[in-house]
Structures are given as C-alpha cells and as structure tokens.
XYZ file of C-alpha atoms in Angstrom:
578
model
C -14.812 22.704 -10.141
C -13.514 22.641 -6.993
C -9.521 22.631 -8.613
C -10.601 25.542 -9.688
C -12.136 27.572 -6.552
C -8.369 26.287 -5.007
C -6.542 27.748 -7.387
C -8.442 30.979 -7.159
C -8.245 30.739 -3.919
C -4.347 30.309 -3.887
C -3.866 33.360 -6.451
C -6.192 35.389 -3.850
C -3.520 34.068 -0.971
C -0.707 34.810 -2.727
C -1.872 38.443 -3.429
C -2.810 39.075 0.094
C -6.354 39.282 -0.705
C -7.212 37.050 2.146
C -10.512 37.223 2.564
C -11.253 36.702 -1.144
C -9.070 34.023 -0.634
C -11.226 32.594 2.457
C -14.180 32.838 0.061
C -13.216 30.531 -2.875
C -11.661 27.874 -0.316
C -15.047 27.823 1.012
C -16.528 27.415 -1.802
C -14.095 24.909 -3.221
C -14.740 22.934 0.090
C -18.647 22.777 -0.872
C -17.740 20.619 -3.587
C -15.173 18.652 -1.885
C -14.923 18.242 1.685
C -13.151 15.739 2.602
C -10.374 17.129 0.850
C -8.230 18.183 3.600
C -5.386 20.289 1.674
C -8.433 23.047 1.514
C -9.007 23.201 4.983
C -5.202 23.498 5.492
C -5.325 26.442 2.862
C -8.444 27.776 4.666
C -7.443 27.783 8.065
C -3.894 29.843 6.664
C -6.288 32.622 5.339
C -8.211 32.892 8.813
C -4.973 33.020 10.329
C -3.885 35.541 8.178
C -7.195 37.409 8.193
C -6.167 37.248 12.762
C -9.663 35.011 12.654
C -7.784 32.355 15.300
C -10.599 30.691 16.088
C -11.639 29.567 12.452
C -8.363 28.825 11.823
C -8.309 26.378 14.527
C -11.629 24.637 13.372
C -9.869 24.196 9.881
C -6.713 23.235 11.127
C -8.708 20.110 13.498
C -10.527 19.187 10.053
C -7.500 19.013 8.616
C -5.562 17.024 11.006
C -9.024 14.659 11.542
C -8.849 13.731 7.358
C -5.604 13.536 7.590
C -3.858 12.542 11.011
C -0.245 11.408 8.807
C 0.214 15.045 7.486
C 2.732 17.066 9.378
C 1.497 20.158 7.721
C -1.315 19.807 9.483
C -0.162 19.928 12.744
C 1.813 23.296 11.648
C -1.280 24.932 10.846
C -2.824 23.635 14.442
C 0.306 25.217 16.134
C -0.086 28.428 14.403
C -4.056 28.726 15.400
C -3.594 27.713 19.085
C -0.363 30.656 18.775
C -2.997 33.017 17.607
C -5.029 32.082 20.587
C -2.218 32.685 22.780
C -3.175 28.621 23.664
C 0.706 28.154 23.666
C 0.463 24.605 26.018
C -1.636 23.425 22.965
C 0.602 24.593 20.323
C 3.715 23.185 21.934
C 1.690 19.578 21.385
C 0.548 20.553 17.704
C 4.020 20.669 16.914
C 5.424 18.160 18.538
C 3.279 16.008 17.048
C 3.746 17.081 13.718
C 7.589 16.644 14.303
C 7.309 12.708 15.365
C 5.975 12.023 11.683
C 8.527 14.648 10.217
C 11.226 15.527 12.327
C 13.125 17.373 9.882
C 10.340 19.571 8.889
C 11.626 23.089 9.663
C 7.891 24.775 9.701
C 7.416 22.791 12.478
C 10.709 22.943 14.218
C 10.514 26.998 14.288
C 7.143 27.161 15.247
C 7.653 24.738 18.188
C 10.761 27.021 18.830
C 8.043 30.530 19.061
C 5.286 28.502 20.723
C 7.648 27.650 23.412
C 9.650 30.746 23.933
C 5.804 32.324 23.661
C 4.957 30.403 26.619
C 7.658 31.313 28.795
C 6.829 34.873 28.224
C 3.618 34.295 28.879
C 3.980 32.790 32.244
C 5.370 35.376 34.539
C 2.704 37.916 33.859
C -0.336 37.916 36.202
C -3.048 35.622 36.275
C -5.216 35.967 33.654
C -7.599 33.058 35.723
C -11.245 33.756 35.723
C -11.307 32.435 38.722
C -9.173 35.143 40.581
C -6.271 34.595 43.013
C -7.938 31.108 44.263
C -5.082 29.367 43.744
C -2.228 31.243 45.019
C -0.082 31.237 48.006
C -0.474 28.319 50.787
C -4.243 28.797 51.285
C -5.213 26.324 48.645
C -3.548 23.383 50.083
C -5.214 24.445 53.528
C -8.444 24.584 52.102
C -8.151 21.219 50.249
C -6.587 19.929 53.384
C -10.068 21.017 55.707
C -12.714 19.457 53.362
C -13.399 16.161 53.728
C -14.179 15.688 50.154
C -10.745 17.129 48.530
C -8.118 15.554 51.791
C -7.566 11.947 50.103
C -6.956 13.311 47.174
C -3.814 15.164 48.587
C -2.390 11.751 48.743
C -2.222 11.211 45.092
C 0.838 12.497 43.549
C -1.136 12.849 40.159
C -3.488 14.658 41.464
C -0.982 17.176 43.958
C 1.302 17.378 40.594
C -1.861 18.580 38.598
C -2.860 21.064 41.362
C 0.693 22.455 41.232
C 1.053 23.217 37.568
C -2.018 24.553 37.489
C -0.936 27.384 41.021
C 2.049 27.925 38.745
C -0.733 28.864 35.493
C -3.814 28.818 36.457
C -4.376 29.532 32.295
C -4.218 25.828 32.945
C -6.863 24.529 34.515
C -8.897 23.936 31.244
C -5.923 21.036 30.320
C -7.331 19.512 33.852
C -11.343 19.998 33.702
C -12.540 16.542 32.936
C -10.465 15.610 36.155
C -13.595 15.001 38.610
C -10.966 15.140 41.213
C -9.792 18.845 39.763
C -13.702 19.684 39.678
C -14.270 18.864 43.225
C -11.342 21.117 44.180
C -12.460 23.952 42.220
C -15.837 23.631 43.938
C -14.101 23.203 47.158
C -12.384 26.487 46.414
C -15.299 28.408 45.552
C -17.100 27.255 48.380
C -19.716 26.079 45.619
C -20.575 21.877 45.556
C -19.850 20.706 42.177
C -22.020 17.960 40.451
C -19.641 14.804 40.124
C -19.528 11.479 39.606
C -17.104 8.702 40.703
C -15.081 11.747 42.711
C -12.569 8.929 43.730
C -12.149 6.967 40.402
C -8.836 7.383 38.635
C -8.235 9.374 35.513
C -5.069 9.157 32.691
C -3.943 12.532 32.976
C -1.169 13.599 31.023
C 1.895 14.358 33.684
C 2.533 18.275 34.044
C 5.719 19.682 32.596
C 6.903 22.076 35.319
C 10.685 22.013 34.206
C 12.239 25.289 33.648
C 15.531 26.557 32.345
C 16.897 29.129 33.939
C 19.695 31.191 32.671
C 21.990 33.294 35.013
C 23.696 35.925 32.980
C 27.762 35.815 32.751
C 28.937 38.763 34.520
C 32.183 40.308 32.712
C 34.463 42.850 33.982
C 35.344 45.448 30.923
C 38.826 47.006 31.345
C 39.124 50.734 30.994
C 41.456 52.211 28.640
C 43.514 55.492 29.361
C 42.884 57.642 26.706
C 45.727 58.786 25.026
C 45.022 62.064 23.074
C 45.856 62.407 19.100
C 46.851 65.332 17.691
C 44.127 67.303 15.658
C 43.775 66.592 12.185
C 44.603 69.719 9.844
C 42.007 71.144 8.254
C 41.188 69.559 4.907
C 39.836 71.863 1.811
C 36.948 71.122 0.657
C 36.510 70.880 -3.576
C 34.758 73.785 -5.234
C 32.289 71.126 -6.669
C 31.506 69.383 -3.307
C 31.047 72.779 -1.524
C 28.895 73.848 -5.019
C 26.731 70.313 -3.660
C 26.542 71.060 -0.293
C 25.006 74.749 -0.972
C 22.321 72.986 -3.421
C 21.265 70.471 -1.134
C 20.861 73.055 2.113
C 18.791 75.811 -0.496
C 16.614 72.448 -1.748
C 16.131 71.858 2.056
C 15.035 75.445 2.812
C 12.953 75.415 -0.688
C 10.966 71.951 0.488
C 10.577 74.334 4.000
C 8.820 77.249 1.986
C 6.514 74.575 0.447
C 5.888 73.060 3.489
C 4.915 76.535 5.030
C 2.962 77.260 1.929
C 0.987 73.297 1.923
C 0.096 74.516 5.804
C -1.931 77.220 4.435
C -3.580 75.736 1.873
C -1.949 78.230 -0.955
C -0.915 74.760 -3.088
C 0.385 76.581 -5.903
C 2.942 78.574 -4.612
C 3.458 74.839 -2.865
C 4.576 73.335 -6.150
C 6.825 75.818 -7.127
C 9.235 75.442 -3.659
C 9.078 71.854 -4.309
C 9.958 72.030 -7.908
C 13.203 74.037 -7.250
C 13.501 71.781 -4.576
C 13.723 68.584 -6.785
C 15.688 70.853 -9.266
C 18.065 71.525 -6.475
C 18.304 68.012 -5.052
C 17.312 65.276 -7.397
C 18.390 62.459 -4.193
C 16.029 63.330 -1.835
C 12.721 61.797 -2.786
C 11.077 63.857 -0.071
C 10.650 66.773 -2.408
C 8.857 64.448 -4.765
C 6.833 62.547 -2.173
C 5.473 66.320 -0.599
C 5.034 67.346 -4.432
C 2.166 64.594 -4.979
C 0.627 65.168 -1.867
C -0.239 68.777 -2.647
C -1.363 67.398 -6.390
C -3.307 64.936 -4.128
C -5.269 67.457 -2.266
C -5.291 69.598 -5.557
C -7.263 66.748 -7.118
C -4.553 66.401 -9.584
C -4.297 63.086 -9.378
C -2.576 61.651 -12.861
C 0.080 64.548 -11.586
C 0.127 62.591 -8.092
C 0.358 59.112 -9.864
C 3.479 60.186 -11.741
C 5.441 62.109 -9.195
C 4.777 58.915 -6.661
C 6.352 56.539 -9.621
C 9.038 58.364 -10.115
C 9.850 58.687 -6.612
C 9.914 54.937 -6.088
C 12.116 54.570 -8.844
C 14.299 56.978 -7.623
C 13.884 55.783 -4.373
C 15.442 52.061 -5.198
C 18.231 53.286 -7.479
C 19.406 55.397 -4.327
C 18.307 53.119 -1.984
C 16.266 55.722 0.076
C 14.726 54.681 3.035
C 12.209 51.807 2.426
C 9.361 54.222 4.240
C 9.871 57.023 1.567
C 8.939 54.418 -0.676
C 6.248 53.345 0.961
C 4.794 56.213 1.565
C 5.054 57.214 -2.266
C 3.434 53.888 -2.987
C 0.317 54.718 -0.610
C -0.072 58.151 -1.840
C -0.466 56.266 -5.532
C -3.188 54.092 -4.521
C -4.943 56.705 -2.802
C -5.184 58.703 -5.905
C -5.550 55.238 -7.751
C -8.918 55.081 -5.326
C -10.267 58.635 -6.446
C -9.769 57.759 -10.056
C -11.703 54.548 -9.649
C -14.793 54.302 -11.540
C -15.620 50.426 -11.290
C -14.709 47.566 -9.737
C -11.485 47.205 -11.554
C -10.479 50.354 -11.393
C -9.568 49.562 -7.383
C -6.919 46.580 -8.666
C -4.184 48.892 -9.090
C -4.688 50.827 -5.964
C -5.085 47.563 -4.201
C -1.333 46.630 -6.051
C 0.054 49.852 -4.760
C -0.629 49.408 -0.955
C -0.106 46.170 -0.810
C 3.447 46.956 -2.490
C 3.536 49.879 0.253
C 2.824 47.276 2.794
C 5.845 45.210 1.721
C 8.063 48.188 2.094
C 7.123 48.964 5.194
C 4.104 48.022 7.559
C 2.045 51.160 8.286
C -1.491 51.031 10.025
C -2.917 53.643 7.662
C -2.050 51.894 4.572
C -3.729 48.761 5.787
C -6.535 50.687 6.457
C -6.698 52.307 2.930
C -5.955 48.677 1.817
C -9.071 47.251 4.078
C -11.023 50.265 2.488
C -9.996 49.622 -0.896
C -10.631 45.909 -0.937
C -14.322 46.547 0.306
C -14.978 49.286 -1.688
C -13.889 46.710 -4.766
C -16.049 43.926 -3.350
C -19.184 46.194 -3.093
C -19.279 47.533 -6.541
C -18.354 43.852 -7.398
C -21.745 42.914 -6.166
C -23.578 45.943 -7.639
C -22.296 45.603 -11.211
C -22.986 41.275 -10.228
C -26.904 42.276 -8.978
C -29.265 40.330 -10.853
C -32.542 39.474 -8.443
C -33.915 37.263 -11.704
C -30.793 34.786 -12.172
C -30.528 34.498 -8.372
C -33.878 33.226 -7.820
C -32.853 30.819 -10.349
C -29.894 29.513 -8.852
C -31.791 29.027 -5.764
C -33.943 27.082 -7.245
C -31.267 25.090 -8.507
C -29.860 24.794 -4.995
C -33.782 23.757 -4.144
C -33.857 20.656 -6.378
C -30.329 19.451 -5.398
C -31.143 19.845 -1.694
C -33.855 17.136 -2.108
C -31.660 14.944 -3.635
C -29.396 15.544 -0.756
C -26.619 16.393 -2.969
C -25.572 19.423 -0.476
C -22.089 20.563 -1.636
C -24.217 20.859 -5.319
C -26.640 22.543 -3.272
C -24.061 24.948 -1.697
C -22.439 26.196 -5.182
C -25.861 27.328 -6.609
C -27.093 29.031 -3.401
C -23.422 30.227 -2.653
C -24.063 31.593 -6.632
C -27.837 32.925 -5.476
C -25.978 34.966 -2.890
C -23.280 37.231 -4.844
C -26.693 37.650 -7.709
C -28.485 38.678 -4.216
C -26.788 39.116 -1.319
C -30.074 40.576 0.411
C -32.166 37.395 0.444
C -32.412 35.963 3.733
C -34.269 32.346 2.349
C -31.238 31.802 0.628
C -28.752 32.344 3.375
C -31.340 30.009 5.453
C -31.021 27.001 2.528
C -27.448 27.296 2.781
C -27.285 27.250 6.664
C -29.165 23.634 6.476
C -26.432 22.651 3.689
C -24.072 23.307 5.742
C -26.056 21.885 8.651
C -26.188 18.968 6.882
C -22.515 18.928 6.055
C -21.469 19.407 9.637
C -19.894 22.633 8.840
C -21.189 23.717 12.029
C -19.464 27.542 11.971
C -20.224 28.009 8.496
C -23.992 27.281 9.402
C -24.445 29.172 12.231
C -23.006 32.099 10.430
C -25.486 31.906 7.812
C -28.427 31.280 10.061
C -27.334 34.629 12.058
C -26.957 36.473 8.329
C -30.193 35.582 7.452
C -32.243 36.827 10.917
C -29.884 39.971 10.785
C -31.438 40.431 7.214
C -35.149 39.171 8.339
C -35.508 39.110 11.791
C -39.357 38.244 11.589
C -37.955 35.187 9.696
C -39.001 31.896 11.655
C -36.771 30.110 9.490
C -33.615 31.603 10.244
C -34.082 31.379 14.164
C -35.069 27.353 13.867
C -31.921 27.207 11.916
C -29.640 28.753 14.022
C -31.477 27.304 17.289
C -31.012 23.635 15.270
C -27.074 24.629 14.649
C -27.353 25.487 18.474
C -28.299 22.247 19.309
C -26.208 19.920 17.414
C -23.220 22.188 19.136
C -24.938 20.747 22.581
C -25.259 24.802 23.664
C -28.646 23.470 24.420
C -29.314 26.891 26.519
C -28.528 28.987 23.492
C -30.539 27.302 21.367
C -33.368 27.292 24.068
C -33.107 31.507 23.638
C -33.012 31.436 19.958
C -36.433 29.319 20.056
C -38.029 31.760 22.524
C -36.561 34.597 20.238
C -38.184 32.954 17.411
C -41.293 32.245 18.977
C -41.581 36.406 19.569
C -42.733 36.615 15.866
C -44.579 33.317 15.347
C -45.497 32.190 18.490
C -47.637 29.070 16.859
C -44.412 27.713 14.542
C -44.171 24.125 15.183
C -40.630 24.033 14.567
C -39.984 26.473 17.354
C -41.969 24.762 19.403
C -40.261 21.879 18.745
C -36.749 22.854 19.328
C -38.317 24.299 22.742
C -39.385 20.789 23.658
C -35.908 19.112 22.503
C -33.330 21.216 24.530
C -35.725 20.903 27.335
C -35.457 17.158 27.571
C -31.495 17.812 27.514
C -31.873 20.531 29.962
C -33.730 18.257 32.200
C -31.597 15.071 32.397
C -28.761 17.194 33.863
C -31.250 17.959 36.232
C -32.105 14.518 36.852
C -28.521 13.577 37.120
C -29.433 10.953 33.870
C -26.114 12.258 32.159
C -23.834 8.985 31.360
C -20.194 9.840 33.271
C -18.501 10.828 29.749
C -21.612 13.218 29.129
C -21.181 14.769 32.241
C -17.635 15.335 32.194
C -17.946 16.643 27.904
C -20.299 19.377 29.620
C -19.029 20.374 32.280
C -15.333 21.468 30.457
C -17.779 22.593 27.951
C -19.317 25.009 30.830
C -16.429 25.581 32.566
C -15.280 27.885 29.391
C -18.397 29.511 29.099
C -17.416 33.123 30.269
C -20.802 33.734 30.762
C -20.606 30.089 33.561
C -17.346 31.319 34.581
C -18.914 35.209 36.176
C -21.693 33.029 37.441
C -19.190 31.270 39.589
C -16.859 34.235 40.841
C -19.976 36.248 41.946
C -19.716 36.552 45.747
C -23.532 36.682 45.682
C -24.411 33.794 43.372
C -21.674 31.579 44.773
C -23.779 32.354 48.359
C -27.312 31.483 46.234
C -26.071 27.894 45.716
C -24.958 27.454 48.835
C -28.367 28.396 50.366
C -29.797 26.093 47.422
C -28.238 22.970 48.425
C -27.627 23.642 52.577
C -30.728 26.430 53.448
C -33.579 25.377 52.014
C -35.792 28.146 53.163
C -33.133 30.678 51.641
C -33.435 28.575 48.914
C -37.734 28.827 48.378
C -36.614 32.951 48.645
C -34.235 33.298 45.925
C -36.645 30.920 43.845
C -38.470 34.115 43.366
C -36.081 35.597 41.260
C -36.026 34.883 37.854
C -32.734 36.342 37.100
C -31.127 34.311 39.922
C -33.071 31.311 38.520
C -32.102 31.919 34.933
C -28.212 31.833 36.162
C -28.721 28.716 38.037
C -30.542 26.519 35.079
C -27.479 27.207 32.860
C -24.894 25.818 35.815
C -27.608 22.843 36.206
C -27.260 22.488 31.999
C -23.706 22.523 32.413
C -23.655 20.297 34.547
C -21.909 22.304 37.257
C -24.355 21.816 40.131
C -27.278 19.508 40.730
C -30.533 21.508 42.422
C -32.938 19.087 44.201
C-alpha cells in the first residue's frame, strides 16, 4: 500500500500537481515511516509548493533515518535556501559532499547557497535586535560590565562576537553560548538567566574569509571611422513587395478588430481578424486575439480550436514562446468553462501547466491554482458519502486501540475525503499522528478540527498536548485556557493546565538541568513574539526595575499585560524573577 501512495505521489510530482503530490506522500508515510526516501520526496513537494519550513522538517527526518544518504543533505540545503538560512545550507551541502563528492546536486547547490550568502550579507541588518551590535560601542559596553570583560580575553569568544557584528542574522548559530547570552543581556541592559557564565563551550570557529574581486580595468582603442560609399538601391521582387503589402493590411485588419473587441461589437471583431489570418497566416497574434473574442463570446469549442492551431503554428514558425503560452492559457480557460465534473478540469489543468512551461506568467498560475482547487472540490463532492466515512472511522477506532497508528491513519485519512467536515475525525488522526511523532502533521489536524468545532474540548486538549510535547509549554498553557472557555470542568484541560504549569514553574525555580536551560533559551530567543519583548524600551526598563527596584517592581506587578510578557521570558528561560 504504501508503494502505491509513492508512486501516486511521484506521477502527482512529475505533473506539477504538488500538493496532490504532498497528499499521497503523506499518506504513503502513514503506512511506512521510517521509510526515509518518502520524506525526501515529501519535503521536494513542500519545497516546490514554497512551504520551506515543512520541507525542512522532512528533509531532518530524512537525513535522521538515513545520515549515509547524500540526497538527503541536498534536500536540507534546498529547505534552509528557501529559508534564506544560507549559513545552514552551506553545511547541508557540505556534508552531503564528504559522503559523495562527485554528486553534482550537491556541488551546484553548495555553489547557489554560497553565492546566496554573499548577496545576502551586505544588505542591512535584518537583526531583531536592532543596531546593538554595530560600530565600536559594543566592545565598550562589553568592556564596562564586569560580567562580559573576561570574556574579551577569549579569542573564541571575541571571534564569535565578530562574525556575528559582521551578520548579526547570526547570532542564532551562537545562542547556546552562555557567554554570547550574557553579552546580549549586557547589551540590552536586561540580566539574562545563566548558568556556568565562565565554563567553556565547543563552538564551531567563524568563517569570516572573503574573496574579493577587483575588476580588470581595460583601455578600448577608438577607431577612426572611415566612411563607405552608399550602397545602390536594390529592387525589391514583385512577390516580396506583394508580401510586404499583405502583412502591413493584416496588421491594420488585427487594428480594426482590436478597435472593434474595445467596444464590445465581437462580431465585426472576427471578421478583421479573419482577413487578418487570411492576410498573414505567420503571425499567430491574429489567431491568439481571434479566440479571445470567441472566449468572451462564450464560444468556447471555437476558442479551443483557434488556440490549437495557434500553438501549432506557433512551433513550426518558432513564434515567440509567450504567443504560445498565451494561446495555451486561453485553452484552459475555456477548458474551465466547459468543465462539468471533476475530470473535466484535467485538460485545462494540462493546458496551463503546458503554458507554464512556455513561459512563466503569474496569471496562468493563478488560473492553474484555481483550476486545481476547483478539481479537488468537486473531487470531494462527487467522493461525499457521510455513511462510509463513519465507517472508516470506526475502522481507524479499532486499530487505534491496538495501537496500530499508521493503520489507524489510512482509514481516518479515508474518513476524511468521505467527510471532510467532521472534526472527531481530524481529532483521531491528530493523536495518530501524536503518537507517531509527526508533530506538524498533528498540530495541523488538531487546529482543523477546532476551526471546524470550536466548542470541541477535544480538539483544544489535542493541540494543547501537541503543544506540549513541542516544549511551547506557554502555548499550550493558552490553548488549555481556550479550551476551558467552553468546558470549563474537562479534566483533560485541567490537566494540561496543571502539567505546563509545573514546567513553567521550574524555570522559575531555576530547577532547569544546564542542557535544559540552554535548549530553551535558543528556543526563546527565536520566538518573535520573546524577541519584541526584549527590544521594547519599556519592557527592557520593567526587568530592570524587577531585579534592581523592587518597589518599581511591586508597581508593575499590577499589570497583567506586563506580567503576562514577563512569565513567557521566565518560561524561556531568559530571566529569573525572585
């Protein structure tokens, strides 16, 4: 079964359909997932779909099953790419390349991801954290606190700060650095939670080497020009001249239907253009403007066989490849308003993604986008069957309790395109998944399911549960409280409450093991949400009036917005309130 979903899946890929494609690896990796050529295949259609971020998740599955296959790493380049991560990609790749180092995938992505990078760097910060580590006032601020000046006498640790002045895009390569942490608080003027601020880290050395290139400069010698006599006039051939006198009254016939389309009088539209491909049968123009009008005429079989014979024309003359295109997508928009059923839209769907190969235009995507979801909707109506979904969830039920989850999956997976309106199914599939560690996959479900039913209590202890296991203990403490809204006696809730407090509170208590601390913190630190927290002039003052002004402190207590900004920094880890 699962062969099967690939292969689908593949066909899907190879036709562009990406997100179908998405879909049956998916559903192929329910029944086998430790298989990590799916994941590779998966994370190409995310990419492809411009969904980075999934792509990356697959692409670390992938290389986590299997840490020997170079393709792998190719697929973890091209993610971190998509994320504009291009530090990251750089070490995909060159990974990849010390098991294979004649793999050319690799060796011309690692060529992009680098030259990416360069370009990258001049532009301006794109830091969070402002202009804080610019010009010579860094080093004097490290210099005057007491708590940053020995580190200025480790060369690891002044090499780090460097590279990161130079990008500060590169800070997050540096966060689990207590030593960078303590800076960045020192910076902020905020004291940073840390522990061991003297103990020495393995930090990967920063690259700072640069090539610069200084252009050759050439001097070009100037010519005298020596004039040549005039050519004599040549005659021109009775038939050439006959040409030329077709082609400009075809030209001023396809102006006359243009004048005459403007208006809306489409009749008197066809006849210029007739003459006009009677005139000129090499311009395709004629019969690209011809279809239109049949287009808005409604006359679409008309339409359909002007645009074919335009695209044949089009290659045997070698017109220009956006003539053709645009004959292509004015067939599978007519293809669309013919449609009558779901595979009706396949030929329209052919016909822009031909147009698309031709030539790259943002409308015909969007017809294609349009076309491909009109397809998948009547898909789903002519699929509709409430009865036979119930059953496979059922099914999904019974396998569930014999924790056979990827069984489980396929039937509720099933339930789903029978009924894609039940939120309990979309809830059993999240725990599948839950249970599967397909972490995304869950929380996407869970979501799906209170979008659906948001008086659900299920769905929010699913996604609060997903929440968890993700250690975004604060989210999940909202999704509980959400929950709670609409059942406020649900044990579950209650009990997810009671779990992320107890990890709320042993940041609090400073009970976090060094490793913990440091996995939550970087985890904070890219929190954007952590990251305004920090740059606000007026919260940055709130902390330090919470750990040096303790009457300022009791004041700002008193606001629970200020109080709700500082228990996430104390879940992160960031800060420490007594």
């Amino acid at each position: 079964m699962a062969d099967e979903a690939k292969a689908k899946g593949n066909a899907a890929f190879s036709a562009g359909n990406y997100a179908d494609a998405v879909r049956h690896f998916t559903d192929a990796i329910a029944l086998s997932p430790d298989n990590h050529v799916l994941y590779s295949n998966r994370s190409a259609a995310h990419a492809s779909l411009n969904q980075y971020a999934e792509a990356l998740s697959d692409a670390q599955k992938t290389v986590e099953l299997k840490p020997d296959w170079p393709k792998g790493y190719s697929r973890l380049g091209a993610a971190h790419v998509g994320l504009r991560s291009y530090d990251d990609a750089v070490s995909a790749y060159r990974k990849g390349l010390d098991l294979d180092p004649t793999n050319d995938a690799l060796q011309s992505g690692l060529k992009d991801a680098r030259s990416a990078a360069v370009k990258s760097r001049p532009s301006s910060s794109s830091s969070p954290f402002g202009d804080i580590f610019s010009g010579p006032e860094m080093w004097a601020k490290l210099t005057a606190d007491p708590s940053t000046r020995p580190f200025l006498q480790q060369p690891d640790f002044v090499s780090m700060m460097q590279d990161i002045q130079k990008n500060p895009s590169n800070l997050n390569l540096y966060m689990k650095d207590q030593r960078v942490m303590q800076a960045l608080g020192a910076l902020l003027n905020v004291k940073i939670q840390t522990r061991n601020p003297g103990e020495e880290m393995d930090i990967p050395g920063a690259q700072t080497t640069s090539d610069r290139k200084r252009p050759a400069e050439a001097e070009v010698a100037k010519e005298k020009e020596v004039p040549e006599p005039e050519p004599e006039p040549m005659e021109i051939p009775d038939e050439e001249r006959e040409g030329r006198e077709r082609k400009a009254q075809a030209q001023k016939e396809k102006e006359a239907g243009n004048a005459a389309y403007k208006k809306k009088d489409f009749d008197t539209a066809i006849e210029h253009y007739t003459r006009a491909i009677e005139l000129d049968d090499e311009d395709i123009s004629f019969l690209t403007n011809r279809a239109a009008v049949y287009l808005e005429m409604g006359k679409y079989e008309e339409c359909i066989q002007d645009c074919d014979k335009a695209v044949e024309r089009g290659r045997e003359l070698r017109s220009d490849y956006k003539m053709v295109a645009r004959a292509l997508t004015r067939k599978g928009t007519a293809l669309v308003k013919l449609a009558k059923n779901s595979k009706d839209f396949e030929p329209a769907i052919e016909a822009f993604q031909k147009a698309l190969t031709e030539h790259r235009n943002p409308d015909t995507l969007k017809k294609l986008n349009d076309a491909e979801k009109a397809k998948k909707e009547l898909e789903q109506q002519e699929y509709f069957d409430p009865k036979l979904a119930d059953e496979e969830r059922e099914k999904g039920n019974e396998y569930f309790k014999e924790q056979k989850y990827p069984e489980a999956v396929r039937h509720y997976t099933e339930a789903l395109r029978r009924n894609p309106k039940d939120p309990k199914v979309y809830s059993n599939r999240a725990a599948c998944y839950t249970k599967l560690t397909a972490l995304p996959e869950a929380l996407k479900d869970a979501e799906k399911c209170i979008e659906l039913d948001p008086t659900f209590a299920k769905g929010y202890s699913r996604k609060g549960a997903v929440q968890f296991f993700m250690k975004e203990y604060d989210k999940a403490m909202e999704t509980y409280q959400e929950g709670l809204k609409h059942n406020p006696r649900n044990q579950e809730l209650l009990d997810g409450i009671k779990r992320c407090v107890e990890q709320i509170n042993k940041a609090s208590r400073g009970d976090l093991t060094p490793d913990e601390l440091k996995e939550r913190q970087a985890k904070g630190m890219q929190d954007p949400e952590i990251q305004n927290i920090l740059t606000d002039p007026v919260m940055r003052q709130v902390l330090v009036d919470f750990q040096e002004n303790p009457k300022a402190a009791q004041e700002h207590s008193k606001n629970p917005q200020v109080m709700s900004k500082i228990q996430k920094l104390v879940s992160a880890g960031i800060v420490q309130i007594k």
